[in-house]
Structure formats: C-alpha cells, structure tokens
PDB file of C-alpha atoms in Angstrom:
ATOM      1  CA  MET A   4       0.000   0.000   0.000  1.00  0.00           C
ATOM      2  CA  ARG A   5       1.497   3.305  -1.058  1.00  0.00           C
ATOM      3  CA  PRO A   6       1.803   6.049   1.597  1.00  0.00           C
ATOM      4  CA  ILE A   7      -1.006   8.592   1.889  1.00  0.00           C
ATOM      5  CA  VAL A   8       0.076  12.000   0.634  1.00  0.00           C
ATOM      6  CA  LEU A   9      -2.244  15.002   0.922  1.00  0.00           C
ATOM      7  CA  THR A  10      -2.653  16.825  -2.370  1.00  0.00           C
ATOM      8  CA  GLU A  11      -5.270  19.445  -1.439  1.00  0.00           C
ATOM      9  CA  ARG A  12      -6.287  20.843   1.935  1.00  0.00           C
ATOM     10  CA  LYS A  13      -9.344  23.030   2.596  1.00  0.00           C
ATOM     11  CA  THR A  14     -11.129  24.709   5.471  1.00  0.00           C
ATOM     12  CA  VAL A  15     -14.859  24.224   4.858  1.00  0.00           C
ATOM     13  CA  ASN A  16     -17.509  26.320   6.652  1.00  0.00           C
ATOM     14  CA  PHE A  17     -20.556  24.458   7.946  1.00  0.00           C
ATOM     15  CA  MET A  18     -23.152  25.833  10.391  1.00  0.00           C
ATOM     16  CA  GLY A  19     -20.781  28.589  11.514  1.00  0.00           C
ATOM     17  CA  ALA A  20     -17.916  26.175  12.230  1.00  0.00           C
ATOM     18  CA  GLU A  21     -14.732  25.480  10.284  1.00  0.00           C
ATOM     19  CA  LEU A  22     -13.974  21.884   9.287  1.00  0.00           C
ATOM     20  CA  LEU A  23     -10.467  20.926   8.183  1.00  0.00           C
ATOM     21  CA  ALA A  24     -10.489  18.403   5.342  1.00  0.00           C
ATOM     22  CA  ALA A  25      -7.998  17.185   2.771  1.00  0.00           C
ATOM     23  CA  LYS A  26      -7.855  15.214  -0.457  1.00  0.00           C
ATOM     24  CA  ALA A  27      -5.108  12.606  -0.784  1.00  0.00           C
ATOM     25  CA  ASN A  28      -3.249  10.856  -3.581  1.00  0.00           C
ATOM     26  CA  ASP A  29      -5.592   7.886  -3.180  1.00  0.00           C
ATOM     27  CA  GLU A  30      -8.424  10.196  -4.376  1.00  0.00           C
ATOM     28  CA  LYS A  31     -10.099   9.936  -0.977  1.00  0.00           C
ATOM     29  CA  ILE A  32     -11.230  12.890   1.105  1.00  0.00           C
ATOM     30  CA  TYR A  33     -10.362  12.912   4.798  1.00  0.00           C
ATOM     31  CA  VAL A  34     -11.892  15.171   7.459  1.00  0.00           C
ATOM     32  CA  GLY A  35     -10.416  15.898  10.875  1.00  0.00           C
ATOM     33  CA  VAL A  36     -12.449  14.147  13.572  1.00  0.00           C
ATOM     34  CA  GLY A  37     -11.684  16.825  16.169  1.00  0.00           C
ATOM     35  CA  TRP A  38     -12.992  19.604  13.926  1.00  0.00           C
ATOM     36  CA  VAL A  39     -16.272  17.751  13.371  1.00  0.00           C
ATOM     37  CA  CYS A  40     -16.672  17.219  17.129  1.00  0.00           C
ATOM     38  CA  ASN A  41     -15.985  20.898  17.811  1.00  0.00           C
ATOM     39  CA  GLY A  42     -18.452  21.926  15.119  1.00  0.00           C
ATOM     40  CA  ILE A  43     -21.214  19.786  16.625  1.00  0.00           C
ATOM     41  CA  GLY A  44     -20.500  21.306  20.031  1.00  0.00           C
ATOM     42  CA  PHE A  45     -18.988  18.386  21.936  1.00  0.00           C
ATOM     43  CA  ASN A  46     -16.897  19.176  24.991  1.00  0.00           C
ATOM     44  CA  LYS A  47     -13.358  17.779  25.369  1.00  0.00           C
ATOM     45  CA  ALA A  48     -14.469  14.602  27.154  1.00  0.00           C
ATOM     46  CA  GLN A  49     -17.118  13.874  24.510  1.00  0.00           C
ATOM     47  CA  LYS A  50     -14.617  14.558  21.723  1.00  0.00           C
ATOM     48  CA  ASP A  51     -11.980  12.282  23.257  1.00  0.00           C
ATOM     49  CA  ARG A  52     -14.589   9.544  23.603  1.00  0.00           C
ATOM     50  CA  GLN A  53     -15.537   9.803  19.917  1.00  0.00           C
ATOM     51  CA  VAL A  54     -11.882   9.680  18.844  1.00  0.00           C
ATOM     52  CA  GLN A  55     -11.445   6.482  20.859  1.00  0.00           C
ATOM     53  CA  ASN A  56     -14.745   4.991  19.638  1.00  0.00           C
ATOM     54  CA  ILE A  57     -13.698   5.387  16.004  1.00  0.00           C
ATOM     55  CA  GLN A  58     -10.377   3.634  16.606  1.00  0.00           C
ATOM     56  CA  ASP A  59     -12.072   0.816  18.540  1.00  0.00           C
ATOM     57  CA  ASP A  60     -14.966   0.231  16.133  1.00  0.00           C
ATOM     58  CA  LEU A  61     -14.503  -2.823  13.890  1.00  0.00           C
ATOM     59  CA  VAL A  62     -15.770  -0.970  10.785  1.00  0.00           C
ATOM     60  CA  LEU A  63     -14.833   2.658  11.448  1.00  0.00           C
ATOM     61  CA  LYS A  64     -11.196   1.926  12.193  1.00  0.00           C
ATOM     62  CA  GLN A  65     -10.852   0.738   8.574  1.00  0.00           C
ATOM     63  CA  GLY A  66     -11.727   4.234   7.390  1.00  0.00           C
ATOM     64  CA  CYS A  67      -9.626   6.367   9.740  1.00  0.00           C
ATOM     65  CA  PHE A  68      -5.994   7.426   9.520  1.00  0.00           C
ATOM     66  CA  LYS A  69      -3.760   9.134  12.056  1.00  0.00           C
ATOM     67  CA  PHE A  70      -1.610  11.852  10.477  1.00  0.00           C
ATOM     68  CA  GLU A  71       1.575  12.964  12.170  1.00  0.00           C
ATOM     69  CA  ALA A  72       1.985  16.565  13.320  1.00  0.00           C
ATOM     70  CA  GLY A  73       2.796  18.821  10.401  1.00  0.00           C
ATOM     71  CA  VAL A  74       0.953  16.752   7.787  1.00  0.00           C
ATOM     72  CA  PHE A  75      -2.778  17.333   8.218  1.00  0.00           C
ATOM     73  CA  ASP A  76      -2.386  20.073  10.838  1.00  0.00           C
ATOM     74  CA  PRO A  77       0.835  22.149  11.086  1.00  0.00           C
ATOM     75  CA  HIS A  78       1.177  21.641  14.837  1.00  0.00           C
ATOM     76  CA  ASN A  79      -0.808  18.602  15.970  1.00  0.00           C
ATOM     77  CA  GLU A  80      -1.280  14.910  15.310  1.00  0.00           C
ATOM     78  CA  VAL A  81      -4.701  14.428  13.733  1.00  0.00           C
ATOM     79  CA  LEU A  82      -7.093  11.505  13.517  1.00  0.00           C
ATOM     80  CA  ALA A  83      -9.001  11.879  10.238  1.00  0.00           C
ATOM     81  CA  ILE A  84     -11.819   9.794   8.822  1.00  0.00           C
ATOM     82  CA  GLU A  85     -12.581   9.026   5.184  1.00  0.00           C
ATOM     83  CA  LEU A  86     -15.576  10.874   3.836  1.00  0.00           C
ATOM     84  CA  ASP A  87     -17.359   7.606   2.965  1.00  0.00           C
ATOM     85  CA  PHE A  88     -17.157   6.535   6.624  1.00  0.00           C
ATOM     86  CA  LEU A  89     -18.252   9.914   8.018  1.00  0.00           C
ATOM     87  CA  PRO A  90     -22.059   9.327   7.874  1.00  0.00           C
ATOM     88  CA  LEU A  91     -21.659   5.887   9.467  1.00  0.00           C
ATOM     89  CA  TRP A  92     -19.673   7.336  12.363  1.00  0.00           C
ATOM     90  CA  LEU A  93     -22.188  10.151  12.938  1.00  0.00           C
ATOM     91  CA  ALA A  94     -25.119   7.715  12.710  1.00  0.00           C
ATOM     92  CA  LYS A  95     -23.569   5.682  15.516  1.00  0.00           C
ATOM     93  CA  ILE A  96     -23.768   8.686  17.861  1.00  0.00           C
ATOM     94  CA  SER A  97     -27.116   8.341  19.621  1.00  0.00           C
ATOM     95  CA  ILE A  98     -29.385  11.324  20.218  1.00  0.00           C
ATOM     96  CA  THR A  99     -30.682  10.363  23.645  1.00  0.00           C
ATOM     97  CA  PRO A 100     -33.728  11.794  25.451  1.00  0.00           C
ATOM     98  CA  ALA A 101     -31.330  13.281  28.007  1.00  0.00           C
ATOM     99  CA  MET A 102     -29.430  15.093  25.245  1.00  0.00           C
ATOM    100  CA  GLN A 103     -32.683  16.427  23.764  1.00  0.00           C
ATOM    101  CA  LYS A 104     -33.790  17.695  27.168  1.00  0.00           C
ATOM    102  CA  GLU A 105     -30.536  19.031  28.617  1.00  0.00           C
ATOM    103  CA  THR A 106     -28.678  20.196  25.475  1.00  0.00           C
ATOM    104  CA  PRO A 107     -31.264  20.553  22.682  1.00  0.00           C
ATOM    105  CA  TRP A 108     -28.901  22.695  20.598  1.00  0.00           C
ATOM    106  CA  LEU A 109     -26.392  19.811  20.621  1.00  0.00           C
ATOM    107  CA  ALA A 110     -29.057  17.345  19.458  1.00  0.00           C
ATOM    108  CA  ARG A 111     -30.122  19.720  16.692  1.00  0.00           C
ATOM    109  CA  ALA A 112     -26.544  20.267  15.518  1.00  0.00           C
ATOM    110  CA  LEU A 113     -25.884  16.526  15.489  1.00  0.00           C
ATOM    111  CA  VAL A 114     -28.936  15.933  13.272  1.00  0.00           C
ATOM    112  CA  GLU A 115     -27.728  18.598  10.813  1.00  0.00           C
ATOM    113  CA  TYR A 116     -24.291  17.003  10.674  1.00  0.00           C
ATOM    114  CA  GLN A 117     -25.748  13.515  10.206  1.00  0.00           C
ATOM    115  CA  LEU A 118     -27.881  14.684   7.282  1.00  0.00           C
ATOM    116  CA  LYS A 119     -25.835  17.330   5.473  1.00  0.00           C
ATOM    117  CA  VAL A 120     -22.145  17.583   6.311  1.00  0.00           C
ATOM    118  CA  LYS A 121     -20.933  14.930   3.848  1.00  0.00           C
ATOM    119  CA  ASP A 122     -22.652  16.665   0.926  1.00  0.00           C
ATOM    120  CA  VAL A 123     -21.110  20.007   1.903  1.00  0.00           C
ATOM    121  CA  LEU A 124     -17.608  18.498   2.021  1.00  0.00           C
ATOM    122  CA  VAL A 125     -18.110  16.684  -1.287  1.00  0.00           C
ATOM    123  CA  GLU A 126     -19.226  19.896  -2.939  1.00  0.00           C
ATOM    124  CA  ALA A 127     -16.196  21.764  -1.566  1.00  0.00           C
ATOM    125  CA  PHE A 128     -13.769  19.347  -3.202  1.00  0.00           C
ATOM    126  CA  LEU A 129     -15.605  18.098  -6.269  1.00  0.00           C
ATOM    127  CA  SER A 130     -17.408  21.182  -7.582  1.00  0.00           C
ATOM    128  CA  LYS A 131     -15.946  22.384 -10.868  1.00  0.00           C
ATOM    129  CA  PRO A 132     -15.575  26.001 -12.029  1.00  0.00           C
ATOM    130  CA  PRO A 133     -17.655  27.137 -15.030  1.00  0.00           C
ATOM    131  CA  GLN A 134     -16.053  26.345 -18.363  1.00  0.00           C
ATOM    132  CA  SER A 135     -17.417  29.195 -20.467  1.00  0.00           C
ATOM    133  CA  ILE A 136     -18.811  32.714 -20.368  1.00  0.00           C
ATOM    134  CA  GLU A 137     -22.280  31.203 -20.869  1.00  0.00           C
ATOM    135  CA  ASP A 138     -21.858  29.224 -17.649  1.00  0.00           C
ATOM    136  CA  LEU A 139     -20.889  32.396 -15.791  1.00  0.00           C
ATOM    137  CA  ILE A 140     -23.943  34.237 -17.102  1.00  0.00           C
ATOM    138  CA  ILE A 141     -26.245  31.384 -16.072  1.00  0.00           C
ATOM    139  CA  MET A 142     -24.697  31.225 -12.605  1.00  0.00           C
ATOM    140  CA  GLN A 143     -25.021  34.982 -12.157  1.00  0.00           C
ATOM    141  CA  ALA A 144     -28.654  34.920 -13.275  1.00  0.00           C
ATOM    142  CA  GLN A 145     -29.435  32.092 -10.847  1.00  0.00           C
ATOM    143  CA  SER A 146     -27.689  33.954  -8.056  1.00  0.00           C
ATOM    144  CA  MET A 147     -29.650  37.140  -8.738  1.00  0.00           C
ATOM    145  CA  LYS A 148     -32.890  35.162  -8.802  1.00  0.00           C
ATOM    146  CA  GLU A 149     -32.096  33.605  -5.425  1.00  0.00           C
ATOM    147  CA  ILE A 150     -31.223  37.017  -3.973  1.00  0.00           C
ATOM    148  CA  ARG A 151     -34.542  38.494  -5.172  1.00  0.00           C
ATOM    149  CA  GLU A 152     -36.506  35.546  -3.795  1.00  0.00           C
ATOM    150  CA  ASN A 153     -34.771  35.795  -0.432  1.00  0.00           C
ATOM    151  CA  GLN A 154     -35.341  39.547  -0.305  1.00  0.00           C
ATOM    152  CA  GLU A 155     -39.038  39.048  -1.027  1.00  0.00           C
ATOM    153  CA  LYS A 156     -39.281  36.420   1.725  1.00  0.00           C
ATOM    154  CA  PHE A 157     -37.498  38.742   4.121  1.00  0.00           C
ATOM    155  CA  ILE A 158     -39.819  41.648   3.273  1.00  0.00           C
ATOM    156  CA  GLN A 159     -42.887  39.439   3.749  1.00  0.00           C
ATOM    157  CA  ASN A 160     -41.530  38.266   7.081  1.00  0.00           C
ATOM    158  CA  GLN A 161     -40.941  41.841   8.190  1.00  0.00           C
ATOM    159  CA  LEU A 162     -44.474  42.844   7.185  1.00  0.00           C
ATOM    160  CA  GLN A 163     -45.862  39.988   9.256  1.00  0.00           C
ATOM    161  CA  GLN A 164     -43.745  41.022  12.232  1.00  0.00           C
ATOM    162  CA  GLU A 165     -44.919  44.637  11.899  1.00  0.00           C
ATOM    163  CA  LYS A 166     -48.547  43.495  11.936  1.00  0.00           C
ATOM    164  CA  LYS A 167     -47.871  41.572  15.121  1.00  0.00           C
ATOM    165  CA  LEU A 168     -46.257  44.627  16.666  1.00  0.00           C
ATOM    166  CA  GLU A 169     -49.429  46.612  16.007  1.00  0.00           C
ATOM    167  CA  VAL A 170     -51.573  44.286  18.124  1.00  0.00           C
ATOM    168  CA  VAL A 171     -49.118  43.306  20.882  1.00  0.00           C
ATOM    169  CA  SER A 172     -48.779  45.628  23.865  1.00  0.00           C
ATOM    170  CA  HIS A 173     -45.126  46.384  24.419  1.00  0.00           C
ATOM    171  CA  ARG A 174     -44.559  47.684  27.960  1.00  0.00           C
ATOM    172  CA  ILE A 175     -40.946  48.462  28.807  1.00  0.00           C
ATOM    173  CA  ASP A 176     -41.864  49.928  32.207  1.00  0.00           C
ATOM    174  CA  ASN A 177     -43.178  46.575  33.417  1.00  0.00           C
ATOM    175  CA  LEU A 178     -41.247  43.933  31.492  1.00  0.00           C
ATOM    176  CA  ASP A 179     -42.180  41.124  33.910  1.00  0.00           C
ATOM    177  CA  THR A 180     -45.746  41.175  32.546  1.00  0.00           C
ATOM    178  CA  VAL A 181     -44.750  40.223  28.974  1.00  0.00           C
ATOM    179  CA  ASN A 182     -47.018  37.471  27.678  1.00  0.00           C
ATOM    180  CA  ILE A 183     -44.928  34.323  27.300  1.00  0.00           C
ATOM    181  CA  GLU A 184     -47.056  33.336  24.313  1.00  0.00           C
ATOM    182  CA  GLY A 185     -46.344  36.612  22.491  1.00  0.00           C
ATOM    183  CA  ASP A 186     -44.019  37.294  19.562  1.00  0.00           C
ATOM    184  CA  LEU A 187     -40.628  35.612  20.066  1.00  0.00           C
ATOM    185  CA  GLN A 188     -38.655  38.598  18.827  1.00  0.00           C
ATOM    186  CA  GLN A 189     -40.443  40.840  21.320  1.00  0.00           C
ATOM    187  CA  ARG A 190     -39.797  38.350  24.097  1.00  0.00           C
ATOM    188  CA  LEU A 191     -36.090  38.260  23.319  1.00  0.00           C
ATOM    189  CA  ASN A 192     -35.893  42.061  23.258  1.00  0.00           C
ATOM    190  CA  SER A 193     -37.791  42.210  26.536  1.00  0.00           C
ATOM    191  CA  VAL A 194     -35.538  39.726  28.307  1.00  0.00           C
ATOM    192  CA  ILE A 195     -32.421  41.604  27.180  1.00  0.00           C
ATOM    193  CA  ARG A 196     -33.931  44.886  28.429  1.00  0.00           C
ATOM    194  CA  ARG A 197     -34.679  43.271  31.773  1.00  0.00           C
ATOM    195  CA  TYR A 198     -31.126  41.979  31.931  1.00  0.00           C
ATOM    196  CA  ALA A 199     -29.742  45.458  31.190  1.00  0.00           C
ATOM    197  CA  PHE A 200     -31.986  46.976  33.882  1.00  0.00           C
ATOM    198  CA  HIS A 201     -30.960  44.435  36.520  1.00  0.00           C
ATOM    199  CA  GLU A 202     -27.275  44.744  35.641  1.00  0.00           C
ATOM    200  CA  GLY A 203     -27.406  48.538  35.416  1.00  0.00           C
ATOM    201  CA  ILE A 204     -25.866  48.608  31.934  1.00  0.00           C
ATOM    202  CA  LYS A 205     -26.797  49.965  28.517  1.00  0.00           C
ATOM    203  CA  ILE A 206     -28.939  47.913  26.147  1.00  0.00           C
ATOM    204  CA  GLN A 207     -26.125  47.609  23.615  1.00  0.00           C
ATOM    205  CA  ASP A 208     -23.828  46.238  26.327  1.00  0.00           C
ATOM    206  CA  ALA A 209     -26.496  43.743  27.347  1.00  0.00           C
ATOM    207  CA  TRP A 210     -26.618  42.519  23.734  1.00  0.00           C
ATOM    208  CA  LYS A 211     -22.844  42.059  23.812  1.00  0.00           C
ATOM    209  CA  HIS A 212     -23.255  39.891  26.912  1.00  0.00           C
ATOM    210  CA  PHE A 213     -25.893  37.902  25.024  1.00  0.00           C
ATOM    211  CA  ASP A 214     -23.556  37.450  22.044  1.00  0.00           C
ATOM    212  CA  ARG A 215     -20.852  35.998  24.275  1.00  0.00           C
ATOM    213  CA  SER A 216     -23.283  33.619  26.000  1.00  0.00           C
ATOM    214  CA  TYR A 217     -24.839  32.494  22.701  1.00  0.00           C
ATOM    215  CA  ASN A 218     -21.440  31.960  21.051  1.00  0.00           C
ATOM    216  CA  LYS A 219     -20.259  29.908  24.012  1.00  0.00           C
ATOM    217  CA  ALA A 220     -23.417  27.775  24.091  1.00  0.00           C
ATOM    218  CA  PHE A 221     -23.464  26.984  20.360  1.00  0.00           C
ATOM    219  CA  LYS A 222     -19.756  27.196  19.478  1.00  0.00           C
ATOM    220  CA  THR A 223     -20.394  29.884  16.882  1.00  0.00           C
ATOM    221  CA  ASN A 224     -19.850  33.567  16.118  1.00  0.00           C
ATOM    222  CA  LEU A 225     -23.258  35.230  15.986  1.00  0.00           C
ATOM    223  CA  THR A 226     -21.939  38.589  14.772  1.00  0.00           C
ATOM    224  CA  ALA A 227     -19.980  37.035  11.904  1.00  0.00           C
ATOM    225  CA  CYS A 228     -22.907  34.834  10.873  1.00  0.00           C
ATOM    226  CA  ARG A 229     -25.290  37.800  10.929  1.00  0.00           C
ATOM    227  CA  ASN A 230     -22.905  39.976   8.913  1.00  0.00           C
ATOM    228  CA  ASN A 231     -22.326  37.204   6.365  1.00  0.00           C
ATOM    229  CA  TYR A 232     -26.090  36.736   5.949  1.00  0.00           C
ATOM    230  CA  SER A 233     -26.596  40.486   5.457  1.00  0.00           C
ATOM    231  CA  THR A 234     -23.849  40.596   2.844  1.00  0.00           C
ATOM    232  CA  ARG A 235     -25.148  37.566   0.939  1.00  0.00           C
ATOM    233  CA  HIS A 236     -28.675  38.952   0.775  1.00  0.00           C
ATOM    234  CA  CYS A 237     -27.765  42.619   0.257  1.00  0.00           C
ATOM    235  CA  LEU A 238     -29.443  43.777   3.475  1.00  0.00           C
ATOM    236  CA  LYS A 239     -28.504  47.177   4.871  1.00  0.00           C
ATOM    237  CA  THR A 240     -29.763  46.436   8.376  1.00  0.00           C
ATOM    238  CA  LEU A 241     -30.446  43.156  10.151  1.00  0.00           C
ATOM    239  CA  SER A 242     -30.970  43.061  13.905  1.00  0.00           C
ATOM    240  CA  ARG A 243     -30.099  40.068  16.048  1.00  0.00           C
ATOM    241  CA  PRO A 244     -33.758  39.109  16.648  1.00  0.00           C
ATOM    242  CA  GLN A 245     -34.497  39.424  12.925  1.00  0.00           C
ATOM    243  CA  TYR A 246     -31.550  37.223  11.969  1.00  0.00           C
ATOM    244  CA  LEU A 247     -32.365  34.653  14.633  1.00  0.00           C
ATOM    245  CA  SER A 248     -35.985  34.596  13.457  1.00  0.00           C
ATOM    246  CA  ILE A 249     -35.049  34.125   9.790  1.00  0.00           C
ATOM    247  CA  THR A 250     -32.669  31.273  10.651  1.00  0.00           C
ATOM    248  CA  ASN A 251     -35.109  29.581  13.080  1.00  0.00           C
ATOM    249  CA  GLN A 252     -32.860  30.081  16.110  1.00  0.00           C
ATOM    250  CA  LEU A 253     -35.135  32.228  18.284  1.00  0.00           C
ATOM    251  CA  GLN A 254     -36.108  29.418  20.641  1.00  0.00           C
ATOM    252  CA  ASP A 255     -32.440  28.674  21.365  1.00  0.00           C
ATOM    253  CA  ALA A 256     -31.719  32.396  21.739  1.00  0.00           C
ATOM    254  CA  LEU A 257     -34.503  32.733  24.309  1.00  0.00           C
ATOM    255  CA  ARG A 258     -33.084  29.841  26.328  1.00  0.00           C
ATOM    256  CA  VAL A 259     -29.732  31.614  26.434  1.00  0.00           C
ATOM    257  CA  ALA A 260     -31.336  34.928  27.418  1.00  0.00           C
ATOM    258  CA  ASP A 261     -33.475  33.244  30.080  1.00  0.00           C
ATOM    259  CA  LYS A 262     -30.382  31.668  31.619  1.00  0.00           C
ATOM    260  CA  MET A 263     -28.731  35.103  31.689  1.00  0.00           C
ATOM    261  CA  ILE A 264     -31.649  36.717  33.528  1.00  0.00           C
ATOM    262  CA  ASN A 265     -31.962  33.724  35.871  1.00  0.00           C
ATOM    263  CA  ARG A 266     -28.309  34.037  36.840  1.00  0.00           C
ATOM    264  CA  VAL A 267     -28.842  37.730  37.591  1.00  0.00           C
ATOM    265  CA  SER A 268     -31.942  36.976  39.681  1.00  0.00           C
ATOM    266  CA  VAL A 269     -30.107  34.318  41.715  1.00  0.00           C
ATOM    267  CA  THR A 270     -27.169  36.649  42.301  1.00  0.00           C
ATOM    268  CA  ASN A 271     -29.441  39.482  43.407  1.00  0.00           C
ATOM    269  CA  SER A 272     -31.399  37.227  45.783  1.00  0.00           C
ATOM    270  CA  ARG A 273     -28.187  36.023  47.382  1.00  0.00           C
ATOM    271  CA  GLY A 274     -26.962  39.596  47.715  1.00  0.00           C
TER     272      GLY A 274
END
C-alpha cells in the first residue's frame, strides 16, 4: 500500500464552524475528527470519547488514519476519517432523550451534521468552475434570482412582524408582565432589556453579553454569521432578533437569554 500524501487541503464552513479536510493521492477525502466534534458542540471529554470509539470500532477503524503533526495540521497529530465513513460514524452517535432535554442545541446540531455535512464536504472538493462565459452568465442569473426571492421572503416576514407589533402591547416599564405566548422577537428584546436593567448597563452592552453567551453555548460567532447573511442577501440592516428569526434560532436564543436573567436573579437574591 502506497503512503497517503495530501494533495489538497481546505477549510470548509458548515453551520458557523470550520472543518479541516484534505484530499489525498488515493483520491479519498479525509476530514479531521476533532474539527467535526468541535463543530457539533462536543466538549473535550465527549470529543476524546468519539476519537477512541472510532479507533475501537470494527468498521470505522478501517476508514480512519492518524496523520503525524505537520501533515494534516501544522502543529498537531490528527485523527481523520474518510468521507465515505463519516455518515456511518455520525449515525452511531445516539441522540438520547437526556441530550434532547438538557442540550437541545447539541441534538439539533448533530442531526444537521448527520444529514448534510458529507454533501457540503463533497461539494467543496468536487465542484468544478464554469467552463465558459455562458456558464458564468447562467450562474449569475441564478444567483440574482435567489437574492430576489430571499429579499421578497425577508420583506414578507418583516411585514408579518410589523402586523404583530401593532396588536401586541409592548410595555418596557413593566417587562415582567410580557405574555410568554407573544411574539418571540419581542420576548427576546424584553428579556435583554430586563437583563440590562438588573445589571445597570446599557442595552447595547447587554446585547454584547448575550452574544458571548450564545457563542459559548453553540460554538459559533453570531456577529460574523449575521454579517455574512446580510452581505449575501444585500441587506442594509439586520438586527439580532431578525436574523435569529429568519434562521429559526429564536427558541435557542430565548433559552440563552433566560439563563442570563436567571443568573442575575439568583445573584441578586443572594446579595
């Protein structure tokens, strides 16, 4: 068997995380196991367990390879898994009721990885550039069409939110009386205002606290994701609640905000 030599290395973005993958002289694509674990949101103990599970599994160990430091990663030894074995490995990770209850964001991320990550990596390495000016024109036209469709969806969504704002009573002076069944964007704004009031800080500083908590909980960069979305869809302004609503992340955002306000309440009661 000839030695594995990496011929092409790429950092592939998926769900706000960066995955390190490489193509080798055997025409196979390998992805770093640690990067996948980090992207899903596993802690160090969970990641170490998955690395060991792959090497112990009768089938999976046939599709993994340990690269020395300086080969796959400039500084570290890396266990990588062949792309064909990636879905099998992820399918072997059980989404337990405890995971769904205690870390729902982790369960959701794992499902996305199980269903989509292989296709994203394949596309990153196997997609071919257009061969003619006609191809470029077609691609540009398709891109413009998608942008227009997304803008129309965004405008419709905003109109619906504005209609809701007209009928929902928004009382900043008594934020504890916000209806928990009301608009999710309003609820998120309300919780952040309450947090700012209890902490004695400005609203914009409270949002920065939220960003840090959200990024830590979901292993992401909310500001970068929001800015990238605005750029892709040619949007001049896009608030956090609007972005979280469009990307179906409001429920998770509210859990983070609720934990922030709960921590403040506990601290104040102890004081």
